[in-house]
Structures are given as C-alpha cells and as structure tokens.
C-alpha cells in the first residue's frame, strides 16, 4: 500500500466566524471522495467552531503553534492537552514567522515537537532557509541544522513527525521553489531522517511556499514531496480544493507504506 499525500492549510491570523463557516462547509463538501489527507490549521479561538463544522467530514483539525509547557503560569500559551480536547490532530511548530517574529530557536522548536508528540498531536515541523542563506550556498547546512535539533530531541519517535520544507523567500511572496529545487532539499532531509530511523519513508515531507493551483501538480510529482503546507491559497475554497485534487491525482511514490 502506498502513502497518501497530505495537504495542510495554514490560515495564519485570518478568518472570522462567518468566513470560516463558508470555507469549512465548502471544503467538507469538496473533499468527500479525495484520495489524500487534508488538514486545516486554524487560529486557536476558532478551534471549537471548526471542530463542529468539520464533523462528519474527512477534514482534520490542526493548530498553528503549541506551548512547550504542559500547563501552568504561561499567560497567553495554549497547551497540547488543550488542543487535544478540541480534536486537534496536528500542530505546526517552528513556522518561519514564529522563528522570525517570536525568536523561536531550533532547540525550542524541537522541544515543542516533543511536547506535541507526548500528547498525541502530530507536529508539522517547519524548516527552511532565508534568501540570503540560499544565495550564500547555505541551504543544505541550514535545513540540516534545524532538522538535527528535532532529531536529537525526538530520536526514538522521529518517524511520527511531519516535516515541512518552507524556503522563507517563497512564503507569501508568490515566488515558488522550482520542483527540482524543492526535491533536492527534500531528498537531503529524507537522507538525514534515514540516518536516524529505519522508517524515514513513512515521514511526510511537505513543501510550503506559494503553493497554488497552478504549481501544485508539478511539485507533488517529485518523489520526495509527500504533500504541501499551503498559506494564502488555503483561504479560498476553490484554490485549496484544486491543490487537494492535484494531491489526490498524483501517484504515490512506489514502495512506500502508509
Ligand atoms: C505558510 O504560511 O506556511 C505558507 C506556505 O504560506 P504561502 O502558501 O502563502 O506562501
């Protein structure tokens, strides 16, 4: 049996009760027969609303962050156990916007992944280089350093995470990594995971960075691209459904198991 693709939408700090209602209803209706997994990562205040709206559909619920702490005096934080109470199955950790605007370090991201896993939430761990780092020829070094921290802390259950390669220069810019550029980094990450686990093939490696209806199919056709993390295009049902259709149609890599 082959591994299904995984498409995750990152709404970022967007949405309203009214807009979410229309979006989730359209996605639930449009994903009845798809052959891939679909997650919507919504702002924390909307988890309860989306949990109800998605009920009975194939959609899975995700958060955009999780506290590294389990509970206690951490004003403003949301714990993994709280997320689980709302049916959250996935949490993005280490998104470049959190690394950049909230000072999240490789070590913190690795610990957040550990906390999520400990509470039955699958972390979608984001890694990726800035434009300056790519231009300096440091892409491989940067993503491997970010990944190494996560492997170091989560070694024994590393095959249970999801990884999203998101070149920072491609996020929200309309500038996408070419399928070849993305595949090159995904292959590196797969190799790094294979050195840490016998089950590296099980890990979903998502591409993120201006994925849209027009470029999704060629990115998803790459052998090590197992899905997408989609920002802007996940807010428009027709666009997101076209990406989902591309993932659904794209042949899973041979020999991989779900
Ligand atoms: C993201 O926020 O993770 C992302 C990939 O955004 P966009 O698709 O808008 O580039």
mmCIF file of C-alpha atoms in Angstrom, residues 22-239:
data_model
loop_
_atom_site.group_PDB
_atom_site.id
_atom_site.type_symbol
_atom_site.label_atom_id
_atom_site.label_comp_id
_atom_site.label_asym_id
_atom_site.label_seq_id
_atom_site.Cartn_x
_atom_site.Cartn_y
_atom_site.Cartn_z
ATOM 1 C CA UNK A 22 -18.394 29.237 4.389
ATOM 2 C CA UNK A 23 -14.826 27.966 3.878
ATOM 3 C CA UNK A 24 -15.111 24.826 6.008
ATOM 4 C CA UNK A 25 -18.517 23.890 4.593
ATOM 5 C CA UNK A 26 -17.134 24.194 1.052
ATOM 6 C CA UNK A 27 -14.021 22.154 1.943
ATOM 7 C CA UNK A 28 -16.046 19.463 3.704
ATOM 8 C CA UNK A 29 -18.317 19.132 0.680
ATOM 9 C CA UNK A 30 -15.410 19.174 -1.767
ATOM 10 C CA UNK A 31 -13.260 16.540 -0.060
ATOM 11 C CA UNK A 32 -15.766 13.693 0.286
ATOM 12 C CA UNK A 33 -14.052 11.482 -2.279
ATOM 13 C CA UNK A 34 -10.446 12.667 -2.253
ATOM 14 C CA UNK A 35 -7.531 10.255 -2.009
ATOM 15 C CA UNK A 36 -5.303 12.390 0.210
ATOM 16 C CA UNK A 37 -5.418 13.630 3.789
ATOM 17 C CA UNK A 38 -6.464 17.227 4.406
ATOM 18 C CA UNK A 39 -5.825 19.358 7.489
ATOM 19 C CA UNK A 40 -6.845 22.921 8.300
ATOM 20 C CA UNK A 41 -4.606 24.720 10.809
ATOM 21 C CA UNK A 42 -6.778 27.461 12.244
ATOM 22 C CA UNK A 43 -6.272 30.261 14.778
ATOM 23 C CA UNK A 44 -6.831 28.968 18.337
ATOM 24 C CA UNK A 45 -10.088 30.885 19.014
ATOM 25 C CA UNK A 46 -11.723 29.129 16.057
ATOM 26 C CA UNK A 47 -10.802 25.553 17.013
ATOM 27 C CA UNK A 48 -14.188 24.839 18.605
ATOM 28 C CA UNK A 49 -16.088 26.322 15.677
ATOM 29 C CA UNK A 50 -14.110 24.382 13.070
ATOM 30 C CA UNK A 51 -14.234 21.187 15.142
ATOM 31 C CA UNK A 52 -18.026 21.374 14.920
ATOM 32 C CA UNK A 53 -18.164 22.450 11.274
ATOM 33 C CA UNK A 54 -15.846 19.688 10.068
ATOM 34 C CA UNK A 55 -17.662 16.961 11.976
ATOM 35 C CA UNK A 56 -18.558 14.014 9.736
ATOM 36 C CA UNK A 57 -16.156 15.162 7.025
ATOM 37 C CA UNK A 58 -12.680 13.957 6.045
ATOM 38 C CA UNK A 59 -11.077 17.179 7.265
ATOM 39 C CA UNK A 60 -8.621 17.022 10.152
ATOM 40 C CA UNK A 61 -8.053 19.873 12.560
ATOM 41 C CA UNK A 62 -4.680 21.500 13.178
ATOM 42 C CA UNK A 63 -3.254 24.303 15.316
ATOM 43 C CA UNK A 64 -0.590 26.797 14.245
ATOM 44 C CA UNK A 65 1.569 26.520 17.352
ATOM 45 C CA UNK A 66 1.694 24.733 20.690
ATOM 46 C CA UNK A 67 3.224 25.654 24.017
ATOM 47 C CA UNK A 68 6.388 23.868 25.041
ATOM 48 C CA UNK A 69 4.925 23.721 28.565
ATOM 49 C CA UNK A 70 2.297 21.247 29.689
ATOM 50 C CA UNK A 71 0.368 23.668 31.938
ATOM 51 C CA UNK A 72 0.844 26.439 34.467
ATOM 52 C CA UNK A 73 1.706 30.136 34.655
ATOM 53 C CA UNK A 74 2.380 30.813 30.976
ATOM 54 C CA UNK A 75 -0.022 33.609 30.089
ATOM 55 C CA UNK A 76 -1.214 33.502 26.523
ATOM 56 C CA UNK A 77 0.040 30.000 25.797
ATOM 57 C CA UNK A 78 -2.080 27.061 24.631
ATOM 58 C CA UNK A 79 -1.073 23.550 25.710
ATOM 59 C CA UNK A 80 -1.064 20.380 23.649
ATOM 60 C CA UNK A 81 -3.570 18.804 26.057
ATOM 61 C CA UNK A 82 -5.964 21.724 25.463
ATOM 62 C CA UNK A 83 -5.581 21.261 21.711
ATOM 63 C CA UNK A 84 -6.394 17.561 22.050
ATOM 64 C CA UNK A 85 -9.623 18.448 23.851
ATOM 65 C CA UNK A 86 -10.769 20.175 20.680
ATOM 66 C CA UNK A 87 -9.906 17.231 18.442
ATOM 67 C CA UNK A 88 -6.657 18.721 17.163
ATOM 68 C CA UNK A 89 -4.517 16.084 15.415
ATOM 69 C CA UNK A 90 -1.699 18.315 14.067
ATOM 70 C CA UNK A 91 0.186 21.421 15.191
ATOM 71 C CA UNK A 92 2.560 23.478 13.093
ATOM 72 C CA UNK A 93 5.776 24.117 15.029
ATOM 73 C CA UNK A 94 8.682 26.336 14.075
ATOM 74 C CA UNK A 95 6.942 28.195 11.261
ATOM 75 C CA UNK A 96 9.399 30.775 9.938
ATOM 76 C CA UNK A 97 7.067 33.573 11.071
ATOM 77 C CA UNK A 98 7.386 32.296 14.638
ATOM 78 C CA UNK A 99 11.131 31.855 14.319
ATOM 79 C CA UNK A 100 11.425 35.373 12.885
ATOM 80 C CA UNK A 101 8.899 37.391 14.927
ATOM 81 C CA UNK A 102 8.873 35.412 18.170
ATOM 82 C CA UNK A 103 12.505 34.407 18.407
ATOM 83 C CA UNK A 104 11.842 30.660 18.337
ATOM 84 C CA UNK A 105 15.115 28.758 18.295
ATOM 85 C CA UNK A 106 15.927 25.328 16.860
ATOM 86 C CA UNK A 107 16.049 23.973 20.431
ATOM 87 C CA UNK A 108 12.620 25.384 21.353
ATOM 88 C CA UNK A 109 11.070 24.056 18.140
ATOM 89 C CA UNK A 110 12.484 20.605 18.919
ATOM 90 C CA UNK A 111 11.017 20.721 22.454
ATOM 91 C CA UNK A 112 7.632 21.854 21.110
ATOM 92 C CA UNK A 113 7.657 18.856 18.768
ATOM 93 C CA UNK A 114 8.365 16.627 21.753
ATOM 94 C CA UNK A 115 5.522 18.112 23.829
ATOM 95 C CA UNK A 116 3.100 17.737 20.917
ATOM 96 C CA UNK A 117 4.035 14.087 20.346
ATOM 97 C CA UNK A 118 3.721 13.336 24.054
ATOM 98 C CA UNK A 119 0.085 14.473 23.898
ATOM 99 C CA UNK A 120 -0.868 12.681 20.701
ATOM 100 C CA UNK A 121 -0.595 15.744 18.472
ATOM 101 C CA UNK A 122 1.491 15.315 15.309
ATOM 102 C CA UNK A 123 3.923 18.204 14.924
ATOM 103 C CA UNK A 124 4.340 19.680 11.435
ATOM 104 C CA UNK A 125 7.923 20.850 11.879
ATOM 105 C CA UNK A 126 8.879 23.699 9.538
ATOM 106 C CA UNK A 127 12.426 24.152 8.272
ATOM 107 C CA UNK A 128 13.761 26.440 5.576
ATOM 108 C CA UNK A 129 16.419 28.900 4.564
ATOM 109 C CA UNK A 130 16.234 32.646 4.013
ATOM 110 C CA UNK A 131 17.084 34.193 0.655
ATOM 111 C CA UNK A 132 20.458 35.382 1.992
ATOM 112 C CA UNK A 133 21.256 31.861 3.180
ATOM 113 C CA UNK A 134 20.298 30.359 -0.206
ATOM 114 C CA UNK A 135 22.387 32.926 -2.033
ATOM 115 C CA UNK A 136 25.325 32.142 0.249
ATOM 116 C CA UNK A 137 25.008 28.454 -0.669
ATOM 117 C CA UNK A 138 23.936 27.526 2.863
ATOM 118 C CA UNK A 139 20.536 25.930 2.171
ATOM 119 C CA UNK A 140 21.582 22.354 2.979
ATOM 120 C CA UNK A 141 23.505 23.370 6.076
ATOM 121 C CA UNK A 142 20.602 25.437 7.465
ATOM 122 C CA UNK A 143 17.838 22.892 6.979
ATOM 123 C CA UNK A 144 20.044 20.087 8.269
ATOM 124 C CA UNK A 145 20.872 22.104 11.396
ATOM 125 C CA UNK A 146 17.173 22.823 12.030
ATOM 126 C CA UNK A 147 16.285 19.163 11.463
ATOM 127 C CA UNK A 148 19.182 17.855 13.569
ATOM 128 C CA UNK A 149 17.827 19.651 16.632
ATOM 129 C CA UNK A 150 14.449 17.952 16.192
ATOM 130 C CA UNK A 151 16.033 14.532 15.623
ATOM 131 C CA UNK A 152 18.278 14.977 18.659
ATOM 132 C CA UNK A 153 15.338 15.567 20.987
ATOM 133 C CA UNK A 154 12.795 13.238 19.353
ATOM 134 C CA UNK A 155 15.071 10.452 18.131
ATOM 135 C CA UNK A 156 13.013 7.495 19.267
ATOM 136 C CA UNK A 157 9.780 8.699 17.641
ATOM 137 C CA UNK A 158 11.098 10.828 14.807
ATOM 138 C CA UNK A 159 9.176 8.845 12.188
ATOM 139 C CA UNK A 160 5.932 10.146 13.742
ATOM 140 C CA UNK A 161 6.529 13.782 12.831
ATOM 141 C CA UNK A 162 5.612 15.626 9.645
ATOM 142 C CA UNK A 163 8.253 17.925 8.158
ATOM 143 C CA UNK A 164 7.501 20.977 6.023
ATOM 144 C CA UNK A 165 10.307 22.391 3.908
ATOM 145 C CA UNK A 166 9.393 26.047 3.557
ATOM 146 C CA UNK A 167 12.025 28.264 1.963
ATOM 147 C CA UNK A 168 11.463 31.593 3.736
ATOM 148 C CA UNK A 169 11.870 33.521 0.475
ATOM 149 C CA UNK A 170 8.925 31.618 -1.021
ATOM 150 C CA UNK A 171 6.418 32.170 1.789
ATOM 151 C CA UNK A 172 3.678 34.613 0.850
ATOM 152 C CA UNK A 173 5.834 36.077 -1.922
ATOM 153 C CA UNK A 174 4.361 34.356 -4.968
ATOM 154 C CA UNK A 175 7.873 33.074 -5.640
ATOM 155 C CA UNK A 176 7.879 29.262 -5.519
ATOM 156 C CA UNK A 177 10.867 26.947 -5.324
ATOM 157 C CA UNK A 178 11.106 25.020 -8.575
ATOM 158 C CA UNK A 179 10.137 21.351 -8.298
ATOM 159 C CA UNK A 180 13.826 20.480 -8.739
ATOM 160 C CA UNK A 181 14.982 22.906 -6.026
ATOM 161 C CA UNK A 182 12.365 21.563 -3.630
ATOM 162 C CA UNK A 183 13.102 17.915 -4.448
ATOM 163 C CA UNK A 184 16.807 18.485 -3.842
ATOM 164 C CA UNK A 185 16.163 19.687 -0.288
ATOM 165 C CA UNK A 186 13.534 17.023 0.365
ATOM 166 C CA UNK A 187 15.999 14.324 -0.679
ATOM 167 C CA UNK A 188 18.554 15.757 1.758
ATOM 168 C CA UNK A 189 16.003 15.717 4.564
ATOM 169 C CA UNK A 190 14.958 12.163 3.731
ATOM 170 C CA UNK A 191 18.586 11.094 3.859
ATOM 171 C CA UNK A 192 19.061 12.787 7.219
ATOM 172 C CA UNK A 193 15.950 11.069 8.592
ATOM 173 C CA UNK A 194 17.117 7.726 7.210
ATOM 174 C CA UNK A 195 20.267 8.017 9.264
ATOM 175 C CA UNK A 196 18.073 8.383 12.376
ATOM 176 C CA UNK A 197 15.265 5.900 11.736
ATOM 177 C CA UNK A 198 14.545 2.796 9.716
ATOM 178 C CA UNK A 199 11.154 4.335 8.920
ATOM 179 C CA UNK A 200 12.203 7.535 7.122
ATOM 180 C CA UNK A 201 9.983 6.622 4.169
ATOM 181 C CA UNK A 202 6.922 6.905 6.410
ATOM 182 C CA UNK A 203 7.574 10.560 7.211
ATOM 183 C CA UNK A 204 5.512 13.024 5.203
ATOM 184 C CA UNK A 205 7.793 15.717 3.796
ATOM 185 C CA UNK A 206 5.607 18.659 2.758
ATOM 186 C CA UNK A 207 6.621 21.561 0.553
ATOM 187 C CA UNK A 208 5.411 25.038 1.528
ATOM 188 C CA UNK A 209 5.918 28.419 -0.095
ATOM 189 C CA UNK A 210 3.414 29.951 -2.512
ATOM 190 C CA UNK A 211 1.972 26.584 -3.492
ATOM 191 C CA UNK A 212 -1.093 27.199 -5.634
ATOM 192 C CA UNK A 213 -3.481 25.538 -8.045
ATOM 193 C CA UNK A 214 -1.116 26.131 -10.967
ATOM 194 C CA UNK A 215 2.131 24.781 -9.494
ATOM 195 C CA UNK A 216 0.892 22.088 -7.092
ATOM 196 C CA UNK A 217 0.873 19.174 -9.545
ATOM 197 C CA UNK A 218 4.497 19.585 -10.642
ATOM 198 C CA UNK A 219 5.720 19.968 -7.051
ATOM 199 C CA UNK A 220 3.684 16.996 -5.839
ATOM 200 C CA UNK A 221 5.030 14.825 -8.669
ATOM 201 C CA UNK A 222 8.509 14.879 -7.118
ATOM 202 C CA UNK A 223 9.497 11.591 -5.487
ATOM 203 C CA UNK A 224 10.183 13.050 -2.021
ATOM 204 C CA UNK A 225 7.371 15.624 -1.903
ATOM 205 C CA UNK A 226 4.573 13.982 0.043
ATOM 206 C CA UNK A 227 2.217 16.925 0.272
ATOM 207 C CA UNK A 228 2.002 20.639 0.873
ATOM 208 C CA UNK A 229 1.691 23.257 3.592
ATOM 209 C CA UNK A 230 -0.413 25.963 1.999
ATOM 210 C CA UNK A 231 -0.880 29.507 3.314
ATOM 211 C CA UNK A 232 -2.655 32.072 1.137
ATOM 212 C CA UNK A 233 -4.286 29.583 -1.223
ATOM 213 C CA UNK A 234 -5.850 27.666 1.673
ATOM 214 C CA UNK A 235 -8.166 30.591 2.420
ATOM 215 C CA UNK A 236 -10.030 30.267 -0.882
ATOM 216 C CA UNK A 237 -12.019 27.061 -1.177
ATOM 217 C CA UNK A 238 -11.745 26.691 -4.980
ATOM 218 C CA UNK A 239 -7.946 27.187 -4.909
#
